[in-house]
Each structure stands twice: as structure tokens, then as C-alpha cells.
Amino acid sequence: MNKQERGWKQIEELAGSKGIDAMKEVEKFSPRLAKLALEFGYGDVYHNDSLDLKQRALITLSSLITQGDAGRGLTYHFHAALNVGVHQSEILELINHCSAYAGFPKAIHALHIFKSVVEEREKNNG
Amino acid sequence: MNKQERGWKQIEELAGSKGIDAMKEVEKFSPRLAKLALEFGYGDVYHNDSLDLKQRALITLSSLITQGDAGRGLTYHFHAALNVGVHQSEILELINHCSAYAGFPKAIHALHIFKSVVEEREKNNG
Amino acid sequence: MNKQERGWKQIEELAGSKGIDAMKEVEKFSPRLAKLALEFGYGDVYHNDSLDLKQRALITLSSLITQGDAGRGLTYHFHAALNVGVHQSEILELINHCSAYAGFPKAIHALHIFKSVVEEREKNNG
Amino acid sequence: MNKQERGWKQIEELAGSKGIDAMKEVEKFSPRLAKLALEFGYGDVYHNDSLDLKQRALITLSSLITQGDAGRGLTYHFHAALNVGVHQSEILELINHCSAYAGFPKAIHALHIFKSVVEEREKNNG
Amino acid sequence: MNKQERGWKQIEELAGSKGIDAMKEVEKFSPRLAKLALEFGYGDVYHNDSLDLKQRALITLSSLITQGDAGRGLTYHFHAALNVGVHQSEILELINHCSAYAGFPKAIHALHIFKSVVEEREKNNG
Amino acid sequence: MNKQERGWKQIEELAGSKGIDAMKEVEKFSPRLAKLALEFGYGDVYHNDSLDLKQRALITLSSLITQGDAGRGLTYHFHAALNVGVHQSEILELINHCSAYAGFPKAIHALHIFKSVVEEREKNNG
């Protein structure tokens, strides 16, 4: 399996068919950005055992909250974190922890996005 | 034990006598900032079981790398992460992971600070 | 009056019943983040006479403009600044001042949010 | 021609009648911010031959992507870049380049905004 | 008095002969950046009565703390704030306030720079 | 030639033997971060004809100035920009341009680093 195939498989594990669709949309408009994200990000960075997927989810979410991600990245990675087994209570506490390190406005912004993600999942599973 | 006492105890667990000394220095110049950091940060945010200290270390380091911390915060929290049992290999991979989410310049900046931290600890233990 | 009660009272002074409602919404989804914001932010940080509420409003708005707040924080704190007596002309000049220190894109982004806040207040008072 | 007149002319060259309209809207609510942007930004900074308009477009877009511009600035300056002759393929590669220096979340956020800009232009020219 | 002369006068009021020297150093290497800073920043932005110099100092410091200024800007503007009459206690509380809005690492970083500024002034006045 | 070999060659073109040495130092402490930077950054991102090396230098520098790079990255990439043929006058104007988009503090911070780079090169060529 080459890096790109590993990348697609990794996206599926993190984000399911919705993740695949999102990357296909990127690929349609910019095949090269999709290729870089697949090979480098999902195929290479994630392909290493020093950290497991739950640890990577905490690191990713903290980075996105701190950089003030406008919404797309946080929505995607809140779903991904829940998909790989991070508990809702762990994500809520991660947001609390970030309030001390990145300030309350970014924590509260993230909380509202996480709330939408949880509500969407409940609706789909309801 | 009140929040402030819990705060001092938490600092000691994370950062030992050097952490205590650093906060004492803050306290001498700004008693109120030290009080806020102790009561809110260390006494309250950290005082919750939804995340353990190793998970908090990953979240803190990712936030500091992403916000481009100039050095003091990263140095303190690289030590703290190693003190609470995060392995050197996990921190190195956290830096790799951040290269994809916050860019290479911040990852490489953090790597050089981490290298200094590791070298200092080896010298002191040597 | 304990810190949490002080926090609710402070929110009411800054942001009125809409502020109370916003924090109640946070509290419903994350009681602990609301508690941290109330006790630390509104109950403790604001509870100090070295700066008055108008000065704090200038500091808060400059921080939010500089960190590129996506909208929720700026909307809330533009209202709060007007509520505690900062003049519209002072806020406009604060945005001008920030253009030199944080760049024009963030200043113009903030201006459009402030314009919506002013228009909403005029409609409600009209 | 004074700085302000040069500023209006520069906006027209970069952003056409839509750019003029956007600045008129800023001017109506904050005459002084419009004046500062016109005289300093467009009338003075841009009025220098050491860099041409295509080079300035690359620099502006990289700054906006890196600061995580929420949308208004990126939309405006993607249009401006295309208007002064930067090719679509150059902008796509600029976004790829930024993925290494500012991280993938900001690159992918920018890609979606650029996609909207391209689609809008195709519709208007269709 | 033209904008540039106003700019030099404004720098002197804010930062005294050290401020003049710092801008002369910028001017020697980049006459145009000095001219832009003098005419736009000090000659134009500051030349407006909607905010006084103490209010501008609070806004500037909050922006610099929030953007994680590495040191030069904070050192210059801590001196300037004290020069125009902002009390040391107000600056300490501004740093506390920023801990809630921009996070503790940036607040503590700023505190150490402010401490150096205060110590330098005490030594010079001692 | 594989990606990693292309990466080393690209570094040499940008940054000469000093660049090679810097990456060897990274590689010694973190072989995997060096590999990611070489294969993804230098071997893949740079390996595309849609932008030439001078355009990439403008984009990189604007990103580093905007993210408030502490020094290492800016020093490296100011050298690289001069090495691939960006004129000193173009870099000075890039810094001026960034003052409008990222604010004066980051522009002036970058100017001082660029000054050191120019002085070092003059000394070595003197």
C-alpha cells in the first residue's frame, strides 16, 4: 500500500464517508493540495506508532482551537475525535484546559462548534 | 486544602522546585497574576479527572507550539511533560504532528527548544 | 456574595439579559466552562479597582480584534463596551488604532461587525 | 493627484467597481478608517515600484492565509490577484506552499474561499 | 507642521530621546518604513482626539500581548505607557486582564518583559 | 532522484552549506521531522513549476512575518530569498507591504532581523 492509499484509509478511519467526500471535493478543485494532504498528512504523519489516534486528536484539536479555526477544521476534527474514541467529556475538558492557555474567547467559540457537532450526531442517531 | 494550596501542589507535581521558584518570582512582582494562575489555572482547571496529566501535557504543548510561544512557556512545559511521564518519543512525534497543523517553522522552532531541554536534563542527570 | 454570584452580576452589568442568556446556554452544555468563566473571568479578573470597566472594554476589544475573533466575541464585547459607557466614536478610533498595530484586514473585519451591532441597537431603540 | 485620489485609483485597478463600492461602504460608517486605508494603504504603500502588483498580491494572500482571515479579506484579495494577472494555477500553488508554512487547516480554509471566488467569476462570465 | 514632523513630535512625547534614536535606526536602514510609520502611525493615527494617549497605550499593549510580540515592541510600549501617565498598577492589571482573553503564557511572557522595563527605569532613576 | 534527494538539493539551492548544516542538526535530534521537512516541504511542495523560487520566497517571508516568527525562520529565509535572487530592495518593500496587512510591530521586528542578515553577509563578503 503506498502513501496515498494509506492516506485514504486513514481518512476513512478518522472521518468515515463524510471525510472521504470532503477530500474528494478538495481533490476536484486542487488535485495537488489533496495529494499533499493525503501523502504527507494522512499517509505519513499519522503513520507512526509513537502516538495513538486518541492522542493525535487531542493535539489536533488544541492546535485548531489555539489558531482560532473559523469552523470547518474544528467541525471535521471534533467528529474525528469522537470517531476514534475520545469521550465527549474529554473534549469538553480539553476546551476548558484551552481557556487557560489560549483565552476564553477561543474556548467559547470552540464550545459552540462542538455543541453543533454533538447535536448533529444525536439527530442522526436518534 | 483550598484552591491556592492545590495550585502550589499541582505546580510541584508538574515542575518541581524550579516550577515553584518560577511562580514565586511572578508572585513577587505581581501577586495578583500569581494568585490568578494558581487558583484558576493550577488549582481549578487542572483539578478535574476527565483528563489525566499526560493528556493535559499534550494539549498544552500543542497550544504553545501553535501560538508560537517565544520560549519560556515551551521550556517550562517540555520539562513538565517529561516530569509527568510523557516519553521523549511522544513529544518528538507531537512536534511532527504539529508541523502539519501549524506549519514547519513553528515545529522546528519548538524542536530546538525541546533539544535544549533534553540536553539540560542529561547534563543534570549525567 | 461568592465569586460565582459576583460573576453573574458582572455579566449583567456588562451585557444585560442577553449576556445572562448567552452564559446560560454555555452552562447548559458545559457547566464547568461556565463556572470557570464566571468565577475566574467575571468574578475574579473583573473584580479589581486598578482598571475601570471602560478601560477593560478597550483592552478586551483590542485583544479580540488582534486575535481575529470570528464574530461571537466581538459582537458580545462591542455591546458590552457601549453598555458601560464607551462612546461609539471611541470604539471607531480604537479600530483605527488597531489598523496600525494588527493590520487593516482585522480592522476592517471588526468594523463590519461593529456596524451590525450599532444597527441592531438602533433598530431596537427606534 | 493627491494620496487619496491615488488610493481610489489603486482600488479600482485592483478590485474594480466592487472594490470601490466596498470602500464606500466603509467610508459611510467610518470616514476616518476609509481615509487611513486609502491614503496609507492604497495611496502610499502600493505607490512604489520596488514590487509590482502581482508580487504584492502573493504577499497579501500569504499574509491573509497565515493570519486565518475569516473570509472578507481573502475573497477581496483573491479577486484582486486574478484582476492584476496572477494565474489561477499560481494561486492554487500559493495555497499549497502555505500548507507547509502555516499548516493544512488554513490552506484548506483558503482553498474553499478561492473556489467560491472562481465559481462566482465563472458564473458572471458564463 | 506636516505629518512627518507631527510624527517625530509624537514619538518624542511617547518615548523620549530613546524613541527618536530607535526610529532613526529604522530610518537609516529603511527610510521608507520609517516614513510610513511616522506619517501614518504617529502622524496620522495618533493625531485624533477621540482617544487620549493613555487609552491608546492600553489598546496598543493589549494588541502586542495578544499577538505574542517577541520583546522589542512590548519593551518600547511599556516605556511609552509609563511615560504618558499610565500607572504601573494599571499595566499590571492590564496583563491580568489579558490572561483571560489571550491565555496565561502570553500574560506571563509580558509580565517578565514589564518587570525588566520597571527595573531599568528604577536603576536609571536610582 | 527520490523525494529526499530532491529535498537536500533544494535546500542547497536555497540555503547553501549553512542550510544543509541546519537540517543535519534537526536530523540528528529528530530524524523523522527532518525526513518530513525534506520529503514534503523541500522535495514535494517546492518541486512544482507553477511558482518560481523568487515567488516562493515572497510567500514564505510574508507568512513568517505575519505569524510573528521569533527569528530562526526569518533569518534562514531572508538568506534564502537573497540567494535565489530576490533583491534587497524587494525584501525591504515586502516588509513595508506587510506593515499594512500584519501591523507595524511585526514589520519592524522583521526589519531588525533582515538588517542583521544583510550585515552578516556584508561582513562575510567584505
PDB file of C-alpha atoms in Angstrom, chain C residues 88 92-93 96 104-106 109 111-112 114-115 118, chain D residues 25-26 29-30 32-33 36-37 40 64 67 70 72:
ATOM      1  CA  GLN C  88     -19.234  54.952  19.574  1.00  0.00           C
ATOM      2  CA  LEU C  92     -14.339  53.642  15.928  1.00  0.00           C
ATOM      3  CA  GLU C  93     -10.991  55.196  16.842  1.00  0.00           C
ATOM      4  CA  ASN C  96      -8.427  52.802  13.544  1.00  0.00           C
ATOM      5  CA  PHE C 104      -6.045  46.594   8.045  1.00  0.00           C
ATOM      6  CA  PRO C 105      -7.771  43.247   7.356  1.00  0.00           C
ATOM      7  CA  LYS C 106      -8.515  42.710  11.057  1.00  0.00           C
ATOM      8  CA  HIS C 109     -13.347  42.837   9.683  1.00  0.00           C
ATOM      9  CA  LEU C 111     -15.606  47.474  11.590  1.00  0.00           C
ATOM     10  CA  HIS C 112     -18.239  45.425   9.787  1.00  0.00           C
ATOM     11  CA  PHE C 114     -19.338  46.847  14.901  1.00  0.00           C
ATOM     12  CA  LYS C 115     -21.590  48.287  12.184  1.00  0.00           C
ATOM     13  CA  VAL C 118     -24.789  49.613  16.032  1.00  0.00           C
TER      14      VAL C 118
ATOM     15  CA  GLU D  25     -19.449  51.302   2.491  1.00  0.00           C
ATOM     16  CA  VAL D  26     -16.531  51.503   4.945  1.00  0.00           C
ATOM     17  CA  PHE D  29     -19.701  54.197   8.600  1.00  0.00           C
ATOM     18  CA  SER D  30     -16.113  55.250   9.389  1.00  0.00           C
ATOM     19  CA  ARG D  32     -11.526  58.076   9.043  1.00  0.00           C
ATOM     20  CA  LEU D  33     -10.763  54.341   8.629  1.00  0.00           C
ATOM     21  CA  LEU D  36      -6.393  55.836   6.526  1.00  0.00           C
ATOM     22  CA  ALA D  37      -6.788  52.795   4.267  1.00  0.00           C
ATOM     23  CA  PHE D  40      -1.727  54.903   3.731  1.00  0.00           C
ATOM     24  CA  LEU D  64      -4.183  36.713   4.919  1.00  0.00           C
ATOM     25  CA  GLN D  67      -3.494  35.158   9.869  1.00  0.00           C
ATOM     26  CA  ALA D  70     -12.279  34.830   8.234  1.00  0.00           C
ATOM     27  CA  ARG D  72     -13.930  39.059   3.631  1.00  0.00           C
TER      28      ARG D  72
END
